[in-house]
């Protein structure tokens, strides 16, 4: 009974991990995953500090896991638009090298229900690690809750992490609680109902770059408000925009800094925004997927997932590894499974 009290929630979540297809998994977690305690203890100023907290929380101090968080540049694109009926939709491409991914459904004790996606490579476990393998490996996979790349909560708030236009790492140094980029996304999914609340929350914390490089956050809500949050010279900047790729957008001395491909993807999406757009969001995402751009063996990227969020319906369609003919339907606040395979 004592062991179940300590580990029962973790075991149930670990046993929920399912291999959907080669390289793609899902997981459901209902209950306390320690995030309020994480914040109360001061948060974390690095990915390794997050890992230290997680292994302590998940094991109650009984074991230690050595991790080596993978680094590298990833692309990505987001767009906030409307369909012909005025329904707000938010599309996101996650561009990186070949990797494994997991779709995570969380129902915390003190926060909003959400769905999010995680690149399992960023958990930093060795090459033999199997997300749905032994119970120890499944317990390790629970760390994905703290490493979301994008997600939406039950209030319709959507957040996505994208690389910014250079490699300037953010490390704000005040007396505020510390957050890494990915734990900031977890904070917003758990605690913010709209863009204004999300921006206000971020101002209360010191930001530290995950993977020690430059990021910006694309944030939107059910009203259609959409902004980018960037960090330049340690200062948090906010700009309204319907599209975010991988160059700086805020009014600062870095505005426009980023790759040529980033600007091409931005302009492609910008040509089809608004309620009268002539392409569906899925098609828009496919039009700026990495398969459309020259790749080299030494600098290869792939659109590992695309997702179309519908905040009004608290639902999303998820496409894996540039396969736009097959999707997974994700739904919040509905009895039964949150995930359903769609297409042939």
CSV table of C-alpha atoms in Angstrom, one decimal:
chain,number,residue,atom,x,y,z
A,1,UNK,CA,0.0,0.0,0.0
A,2,UNK,CA,2.8,2.4,0.8
A,3,UNK,CA,4.6,1.7,-2.4
A,4,UNK,CA,1.4,2.2,-4.4
A,5,UNK,CA,0.8,5.5,-2.6
A,6,UNK,CA,4.2,6.7,-3.6
A,7,UNK,CA,4.4,5.3,-7.2
A,8,UNK,CA,0.9,4.3,-8.2
A,9,UNK,CA,0.2,7.4,-10.3
A,10,UNK,CA,3.5,7.0,-12.1
A,11,UNK,CA,2.9,3.3,-12.8
A,12,UNK,CA,-0.5,4.0,-14.3
A,13,UNK,CA,0.9,6.7,-16.5
A,14,UNK,CA,3.9,4.5,-17.5
A,15,UNK,CA,1.6,1.7,-18.5
A,16,UNK,CA,-0.5,4.0,-20.7
A,17,UNK,CA,2.5,4.5,-23.1
A,18,UNK,CA,1.5,3.1,-26.5
A,19,UNK,CA,3.6,2.7,-29.7
A,20,UNK,CA,1.3,4.2,-32.4
A,21,UNK,CA,3.6,3.6,-35.3
A,22,UNK,CA,7.4,3.4,-35.9
A,23,UNK,CA,8.9,6.4,-34.0
A,24,UNK,CA,5.6,7.7,-32.6
A,25,UNK,CA,4.1,7.1,-29.1
A,26,UNK,CA,1.4,8.4,-26.9
A,27,UNK,CA,1.0,8.8,-23.1
A,28,UNK,CA,-1.7,9.8,-20.6
A,29,UNK,CA,-1.0,11.2,-17.2
A,30,UNK,CA,-3.7,12.1,-14.7
A,31,UNK,CA,-2.6,13.5,-11.3
A,32,UNK,CA,0.3,15.3,-9.7
A,33,UNK,CA,3.5,15.3,-11.8
A,34,UNK,CA,5.3,17.6,-9.4
A,35,UNK,CA,5.2,20.9,-11.3
A,36,UNK,CA,3.8,23.1,-8.5
A,37,UNK,CA,6.6,21.6,-6.3
A,38,UNK,CA,9.1,22.3,-9.0
A,39,UNK,CA,8.1,26.0,-9.1
A,40,UNK,CA,8.0,26.2,-5.3
A,41,UNK,CA,11.6,24.9,-5.1
A,42,UNK,CA,12.8,27.7,-7.4
A,43,UNK,CA,12.4,26.0,-10.8
A,44,UNK,CA,15.5,25.3,-12.9
A,45,UNK,CA,18.0,27.3,-14.9
A,46,UNK,CA,19.2,24.5,-17.1
A,47,UNK,CA,18.0,21.2,-18.7
A,48,UNK,CA,20.3,19.2,-16.5
A,49,UNK,CA,18.7,20.8,-13.4
A,50,UNK,CA,15.2,19.9,-14.7
A,51,UNK,CA,16.5,16.3,-15.1
A,52,UNK,CA,17.8,16.3,-11.6
A,53,UNK,CA,14.5,17.4,-10.2
A,54,UNK,CA,12.5,14.9,-12.3
A,55,UNK,CA,14.5,11.9,-11.3
A,56,UNK,CA,14.2,12.9,-7.7
A,57,UNK,CA,10.5,13.4,-7.9
A,58,UNK,CA,9.7,10.3,-10.0
A,59,UNK,CA,11.9,8.0,-7.8
A,60,UNK,CA,11.4,9.7,-4.5
A,61,UNK,CA,15.2,9.8,-4.3
A,62,UNK,CA,15.6,6.1,-4.9
A,63,UNK,CA,17.5,6.2,-8.1
A,64,UNK,CA,19.5,8.5,-10.4
A,65,UNK,CA,19.4,8.6,-14.2
A,66,UNK,CA,22.2,10.0,-16.2
A,67,UNK,CA,21.1,12.0,-19.3
A,68,UNK,CA,22.9,13.8,-22.1
A,69,UNK,CA,20.4,16.2,-23.6
A,70,UNK,CA,20.8,16.3,-27.4
A,71,UNK,CA,21.4,19.7,-29.0
A,72,UNK,CA,21.1,21.1,-32.5
A,73,UNK,CA,19.1,23.5,-34.6
A,74,UNK,CA,15.5,22.8,-35.6
A,75,UNK,CA,13.4,24.8,-37.9
A,76,UNK,CA,9.6,25.0,-37.6
A,77,UNK,CA,6.7,27.2,-38.7
A,78,UNK,CA,3.4,28.3,-37.1
A,79,UNK,CA,0.4,30.1,-38.5
A,80,UNK,CA,-2.8,31.4,-36.8
A,81,UNK,CA,-5.7,31.8,-39.2
A,82,UNK,CA,-9.4,31.2,-39.6
A,83,UNK,CA,-11.5,28.9,-41.8
A,84,UNK,CA,-14.3,30.1,-44.1
A,85,UNK,CA,-16.7,30.0,-41.1
A,86,UNK,CA,-14.4,32.2,-38.9
A,87,UNK,CA,-13.2,29.3,-36.7
A,88,UNK,CA,-9.7,30.0,-35.4
A,89,UNK,CA,-7.1,27.4,-36.4
A,90,UNK,CA,-3.4,27.2,-35.5
A,91,UNK,CA,-1.0,25.2,-37.5
A,92,UNK,CA,2.5,24.1,-36.5
A,93,UNK,CA,5.4,22.3,-38.3
A,94,UNK,CA,8.2,20.8,-36.2
A,95,UNK,CA,11.3,20.5,-38.4
A,96,UNK,CA,14.4,18.6,-37.2
A,97,UNK,CA,16.4,15.6,-37.9
A,98,UNK,CA,14.9,12.1,-37.8
A,99,UNK,CA,13.6,11.5,-34.2
A,100,UNK,CA,11.0,9.8,-32.1
A,101,UNK,CA,8.1,11.7,-30.8
A,102,UNK,CA,5.4,11.3,-28.2
A,103,UNK,CA,1.9,12.9,-27.9
A,104,UNK,CA,1.2,13.6,-24.2
A,105,UNK,CA,-2.2,14.1,-22.6
A,106,UNK,CA,-2.1,15.5,-19.1
A,107,UNK,CA,-4.8,16.2,-16.5
A,108,UNK,CA,-3.0,17.8,-13.5
A,109,UNK,CA,-4.4,18.2,-10.0
A,110,UNK,CA,-4.0,21.9,-10.1
A,111,UNK,CA,-4.1,23.1,-13.6
A,112,UNK,CA,-5.7,22.8,-17.1
A,113,UNK,CA,-6.0,19.6,-19.0
A,114,UNK,CA,-3.8,19.7,-22.1
A,115,UNK,CA,-2.3,17.9,-25.1
A,116,UNK,CA,1.3,18.4,-26.0
A,117,UNK,CA,4.1,16.9,-28.2
A,118,UNK,CA,7.6,16.1,-27.3
A,119,UNK,CA,10.7,15.1,-29.3
A,120,UNK,CA,12.0,12.1,-27.3
A,121,UNK,CA,15.6,12.8,-28.4
A,122,UNK,CA,15.5,15.8,-26.1
A,123,UNK,CA,15.1,13.6,-23.0
A,124,UNK,CA,18.8,12.7,-23.5
A,125,UNK,CA,18.7,8.9,-22.9
A,126,UNK,CA,21.1,6.6,-24.6
A,127,UNK,CA,20.4,4.9,-28.0
A,128,UNK,CA,19.2,1.7,-26.5
A,129,UNK,CA,16.4,3.5,-24.6
A,130,UNK,CA,12.9,2.2,-25.6
A,131,UNK,CA,10.0,4.6,-24.5
A,132,UNK,CA,7.6,1.7,-24.1
A,133,UNK,CA,10.2,-0.9,-22.9
A,134,UNK,CA,10.9,-1.9,-19.4
A,135,UNK,CA,9.1,-0.3,-16.4
A,136,UNK,CA,12.3,1.8,-15.8
A,137,UNK,CA,12.3,3.0,-19.4
A,138,UNK,CA,8.6,3.8,-19.2
A,139,UNK,CA,9.2,5.8,-16.0
A,140,UNK,CA,12.0,7.7,-17.8
A,141,UNK,CA,9.5,8.6,-20.6
A,142,UNK,CA,7.3,10.4,-18.0
A,143,UNK,CA,9.9,13.2,-18.2
A,144,UNK,CA,8.3,14.2,-21.6
A,145,UNK,CA,5.7,16.1,-19.6
A,146,UNK,CA,8.4,18.7,-18.8
A,147,UNK,CA,9.8,18.9,-22.4
A,148,UNK,CA,6.8,19.9,-24.6
A,149,UNK,CA,7.6,21.4,-28.0
A,150,UNK,CA,4.0,22.6,-28.5
A,151,UNK,CA,0.6,22.1,-27.0
A,152,UNK,CA,-3.0,23.3,-26.3
A,153,UNK,CA,-4.9,23.4,-23.1
A,154,UNK,CA,-8.7,23.1,-22.3
A,155,UNK,CA,-9.1,26.9,-22.4
A,156,UNK,CA,-7.8,26.9,-26.0
A,157,UNK,CA,-4.4,28.5,-25.3
A,158,UNK,CA,-1.7,27.2,-27.8
A,159,UNK,CA,2.0,27.5,-27.3
A,160,UNK,CA,4.8,26.4,-29.7
A,161,UNK,CA,8.6,26.6,-29.3
A,162,UNK,CA,10.7,27.6,-32.4
A,163,UNK,CA,14.3,28.4,-32.8
A,164,UNK,CA,15.0,32.1,-33.2
A,165,UNK,CA,17.3,33.6,-35.8
A,166,UNK,CA,20.7,33.1,-34.1
A,167,UNK,CA,22.4,31.2,-31.3
A,168,UNK,CA,22.1,33.8,-28.5
A,169,UNK,CA,21.2,31.9,-25.4
A,170,UNK,CA,18.9,33.6,-22.8
A,171,UNK,CA,19.9,33.5,-19.2
A,172,UNK,CA,18.0,36.1,-17.2
A,173,UNK,CA,19.5,36.7,-13.8
A,174,UNK,CA,17.1,38.3,-11.3
A,175,UNK,CA,15.5,37.1,-8.1
A,176,UNK,CA,12.6,35.5,-9.9
A,177,UNK,CA,11.9,31.7,-10.2
A,178,UNK,CA,13.8,30.1,-13.0
A,179,UNK,CA,12.3,28.4,-16.1
A,180,UNK,CA,13.8,26.7,-19.1
A,181,UNK,CA,12.1,27.1,-22.5
A,182,UNK,CA,10.3,23.8,-22.3
A,183,UNK,CA,9.2,24.2,-18.6
A,184,UNK,CA,7.9,27.6,-19.6
A,185,UNK,CA,5.6,25.9,-22.1
A,186,UNK,CA,4.5,23.5,-19.4
A,187,UNK,CA,3.7,26.4,-17.1
A,188,UNK,CA,1.6,28.1,-19.7
A,189,UNK,CA,-0.3,25.0,-20.7
A,190,UNK,CA,-1.1,24.3,-17.0
A,191,UNK,CA,-1.8,27.8,-15.8
A,192,UNK,CA,-2.7,30.3,-18.6
A,193,UNK,CA,-6.2,30.6,-20.2
A,194,UNK,CA,-5.3,33.2,-23.0
A,195,UNK,CA,-2.5,35.1,-24.5
A,196,UNK,CA,-2.6,38.0,-22.1
A,197,UNK,CA,-2.4,35.6,-19.1
A,198,UNK,CA,0.5,33.8,-20.8
A,199,UNK,CA,2.5,36.9,-21.4
A,200,UNK,CA,1.9,38.2,-17.8
A,201,UNK,CA,3.0,34.8,-16.4
A,202,UNK,CA,6.2,34.8,-18.4
A,203,UNK,CA,7.2,38.2,-17.1
A,204,UNK,CA,7.1,36.7,-13.5
A,205,UNK,CA,10.0,34.3,-14.3
A,206,UNK,CA,13.6,34.3,-15.3
A,207,UNK,CA,14.0,32.5,-18.7
A,208,UNK,CA,16.9,30.2,-19.5
A,209,UNK,CA,17.3,28.7,-22.9
A,210,UNK,CA,16.8,25.0,-23.3
A,211,UNK,CA,19.7,23.4,-25.3
A,212,UNK,CA,21.5,26.7,-24.6
A,213,UNK,CA,20.4,28.4,-27.8
A,214,UNK,CA,17.9,31.1,-29.0
A,215,UNK,CA,14.2,30.4,-29.0
A,216,UNK,CA,11.0,32.2,-29.4
A,217,UNK,CA,7.5,31.2,-28.4
A,218,UNK,CA,4.5,31.4,-30.7
A,219,UNK,CA,1.4,31.8,-28.5
A,220,UNK,CA,-2.3,32.0,-29.6
A,221,UNK,CA,-5.7,31.6,-28.0
A,222,UNK,CA,-9.3,30.8,-28.8
A,223,UNK,CA,-10.1,34.5,-29.6
A,224,UNK,CA,-7.5,34.4,-32.5
A,225,UNK,CA,-5.0,36.7,-30.7
A,226,UNK,CA,-1.5,35.6,-31.7
A,227,UNK,CA,1.9,36.8,-30.5
A,228,UNK,CA,5.5,35.9,-30.5
A,229,UNK,CA,7.6,36.2,-27.4
A,230,UNK,CA,11.4,36.7,-27.9
A,231,UNK,CA,14.4,37.4,-25.7
A,232,UNK,CA,17.0,39.8,-26.9
A,233,UNK,CA,19.9,40.9,-24.7
A,234,UNK,CA,18.1,39.4,-21.7
A,235,UNK,CA,14.9,41.4,-22.4
A,236,UNK,CA,11.5,39.8,-23.0
A,237,UNK,CA,9.9,41.3,-26.2
A,238,UNK,CA,6.3,40.7,-27.4
A,239,UNK,CA,5.0,41.3,-30.9
A,240,UNK,CA,1.6,40.5,-32.5
A,241,UNK,CA,1.9,38.2,-35.5
A,242,UNK,CA,-0.1,35.5,-37.1
A,243,UNK,CA,3.0,33.7,-38.5
A,244,UNK,CA,6.3,32.7,-36.9
A,245,UNK,CA,9.2,30.9,-38.5
A,246,UNK,CA,12.9,31.2,-37.5
A,247,UNK,CA,13.8,34.8,-37.7
A,248,UNK,CA,13.3,37.6,-35.2
A,249,UNK,CA,10.0,39.5,-35.5
A,250,UNK,CA,10.0,41.9,-32.6
A,251,UNK,CA,10.9,45.6,-33.0
A,252,UNK,CA,14.6,45.4,-32.1
A,253,UNK,CA,18.1,45.5,-33.6
A,254,UNK,CA,17.8,41.8,-34.5
A,255,UNK,CA,14.5,42.1,-36.4
A,256,UNK,CA,14.7,40.0,-39.5
A,257,UNK,CA,17.8,38.1,-38.4
A,258,UNK,CA,17.5,34.5,-39.5
A,259,UNK,CA,17.9,32.1,-42.4
A,260,UNK,CA,16.8,32.6,-46.0
A,261,UNK,CA,14.6,29.6,-45.8
A,262,UNK,CA,12.9,31.0,-42.7
A,263,UNK,CA,11.9,34.1,-44.7
A,264,UNK,CA,10.7,32.0,-47.6
A,265,UNK,CA,8.5,29.9,-45.3
A,266,UNK,CA,7.2,33.0,-43.7
A,267,UNK,CA,6.3,34.7,-47.0
A,268,UNK,CA,4.6,31.5,-48.3
A,269,UNK,CA,2.4,31.3,-45.2
A,270,UNK,CA,1.7,35.1,-45.3
A,271,UNK,CA,0.3,34.8,-48.8
A,272,UNK,CA,-2.5,32.6,-47.5
A,273,UNK,CA,-3.7,34.1,-44.2
A,274,UNK,CA,-7.1,35.3,-43.4
A,275,UNK,CA,-10.7,33.9,-43.5
A,276,UNK,CA,-10.7,33.8,-47.3
A,277,UNK,CA,-7.6,31.7,-47.6
A,278,UNK,CA,-7.6,29.3,-50.5
A,279,UNK,CA,-5.8,26.5,-48.7
A,280,UNK,CA,-6.6,24.4,-45.7
A,281,UNK,CA,-4.2,24.7,-42.8
A,282,UNK,CA,-3.0,21.1,-43.3
A,283,UNK,CA,-2.2,22.0,-46.9
A,284,UNK,CA,-0.5,25.2,-45.8
A,285,UNK,CA,1.7,23.2,-43.4
A,286,UNK,CA,2.6,20.8,-46.2
A,287,UNK,CA,3.5,23.6,-48.5
A,288,UNK,CA,6.3,24.7,-46.1
A,289,UNK,CA,7.4,21.2,-45.0
A,290,UNK,CA,11.1,20.5,-45.3
A,291,UNK,CA,10.5,18.1,-48.2
A,292,UNK,CA,10.0,21.2,-50.3
A,293,UNK,CA,13.5,22.5,-49.7
A,294,UNK,CA,17.0,21.3,-50.7
A,295,UNK,CA,18.6,19.0,-48.2
A,296,UNK,CA,22.1,17.8,-47.8
A,297,UNK,CA,23.4,14.7,-46.1
A,298,UNK,CA,25.3,16.8,-43.6
A,299,UNK,CA,22.5,19.2,-42.9
A,300,UNK,CA,19.3,17.2,-43.3
A,301,UNK,CA,16.0,18.2,-41.8
A,302,UNK,CA,12.6,16.7,-42.0
A,303,UNK,CA,9.2,17.9,-40.8
A,304,UNK,CA,8.8,15.4,-38.1
A,305,UNK,CA,5.2,16.4,-37.2
A,306,UNK,CA,2.6,18.8,-38.3
A,307,UNK,CA,-0.4,19.6,-36.1
A,308,UNK,CA,-3.6,21.7,-36.7
A,309,UNK,CA,-5.1,22.9,-33.4
A,310,UNK,CA,-8.7,24.0,-33.2
A,311,UNK,CA,-9.1,25.9,-29.9
A,312,UNK,CA,-12.9,26.3,-30.2
A,313,UNK,CA,-13.3,22.5,-30.5
A,314,UNK,CA,-10.5,21.8,-28.0
A,315,UNK,CA,-9.2,19.4,-30.7
A,316,UNK,CA,-6.3,18.8,-33.1
A,317,UNK,CA,-5.2,16.8,-36.0
A,318,UNK,CA,-1.7,15.4,-35.8
A,319,UNK,CA,0.4,14.3,-38.9
A,320,UNK,CA,3.7,12.4,-38.4
A,321,UNK,CA,6.8,12.4,-40.6
A,322,UNK,CA,5.4,14.3,-43.6
A,323,UNK,CA,2.5,11.8,-44.1
A,324,UNK,CA,-0.4,14.1,-44.7
A,325,UNK,CA,-2.8,11.3,-45.7
A,326,UNK,CA,-3.0,9.9,-42.2
A,327,UNK,CA,-3.7,11.7,-39.1
A,328,UNK,CA,-4.5,11.3,-35.4
A,329,UNK,CA,-7.5,13.1,-34.0
A,330,UNK,CA,-6.8,14.6,-30.5
A,331,UNK,CA,-9.7,15.7,-28.3
A,332,UNK,CA,-9.8,17.3,-24.8
A,333,UNK,CA,-12.6,17.1,-22.3
A,334,UNK,CA,-14.2,14.0,-23.8
A,335,UNK,CA,-14.8,10.7,-22.1
A,336,UNK,CA,-12.8,7.8,-23.4
A,337,UNK,CA,-9.5,8.0,-25.4
A,338,UNK,CA,-8.2,11.4,-26.3
A,339,UNK,CA,-6.6,10.0,-29.4
A,340,UNK,CA,-8.1,8.4,-32.5
A,341,UNK,CA,-6.5,7.3,-35.8
A,342,UNK,CA,-8.0,8.9,-38.9
A,343,UNK,CA,-7.6,8.1,-42.6
A,344,UNK,CA,-6.8,4.8,-44.3
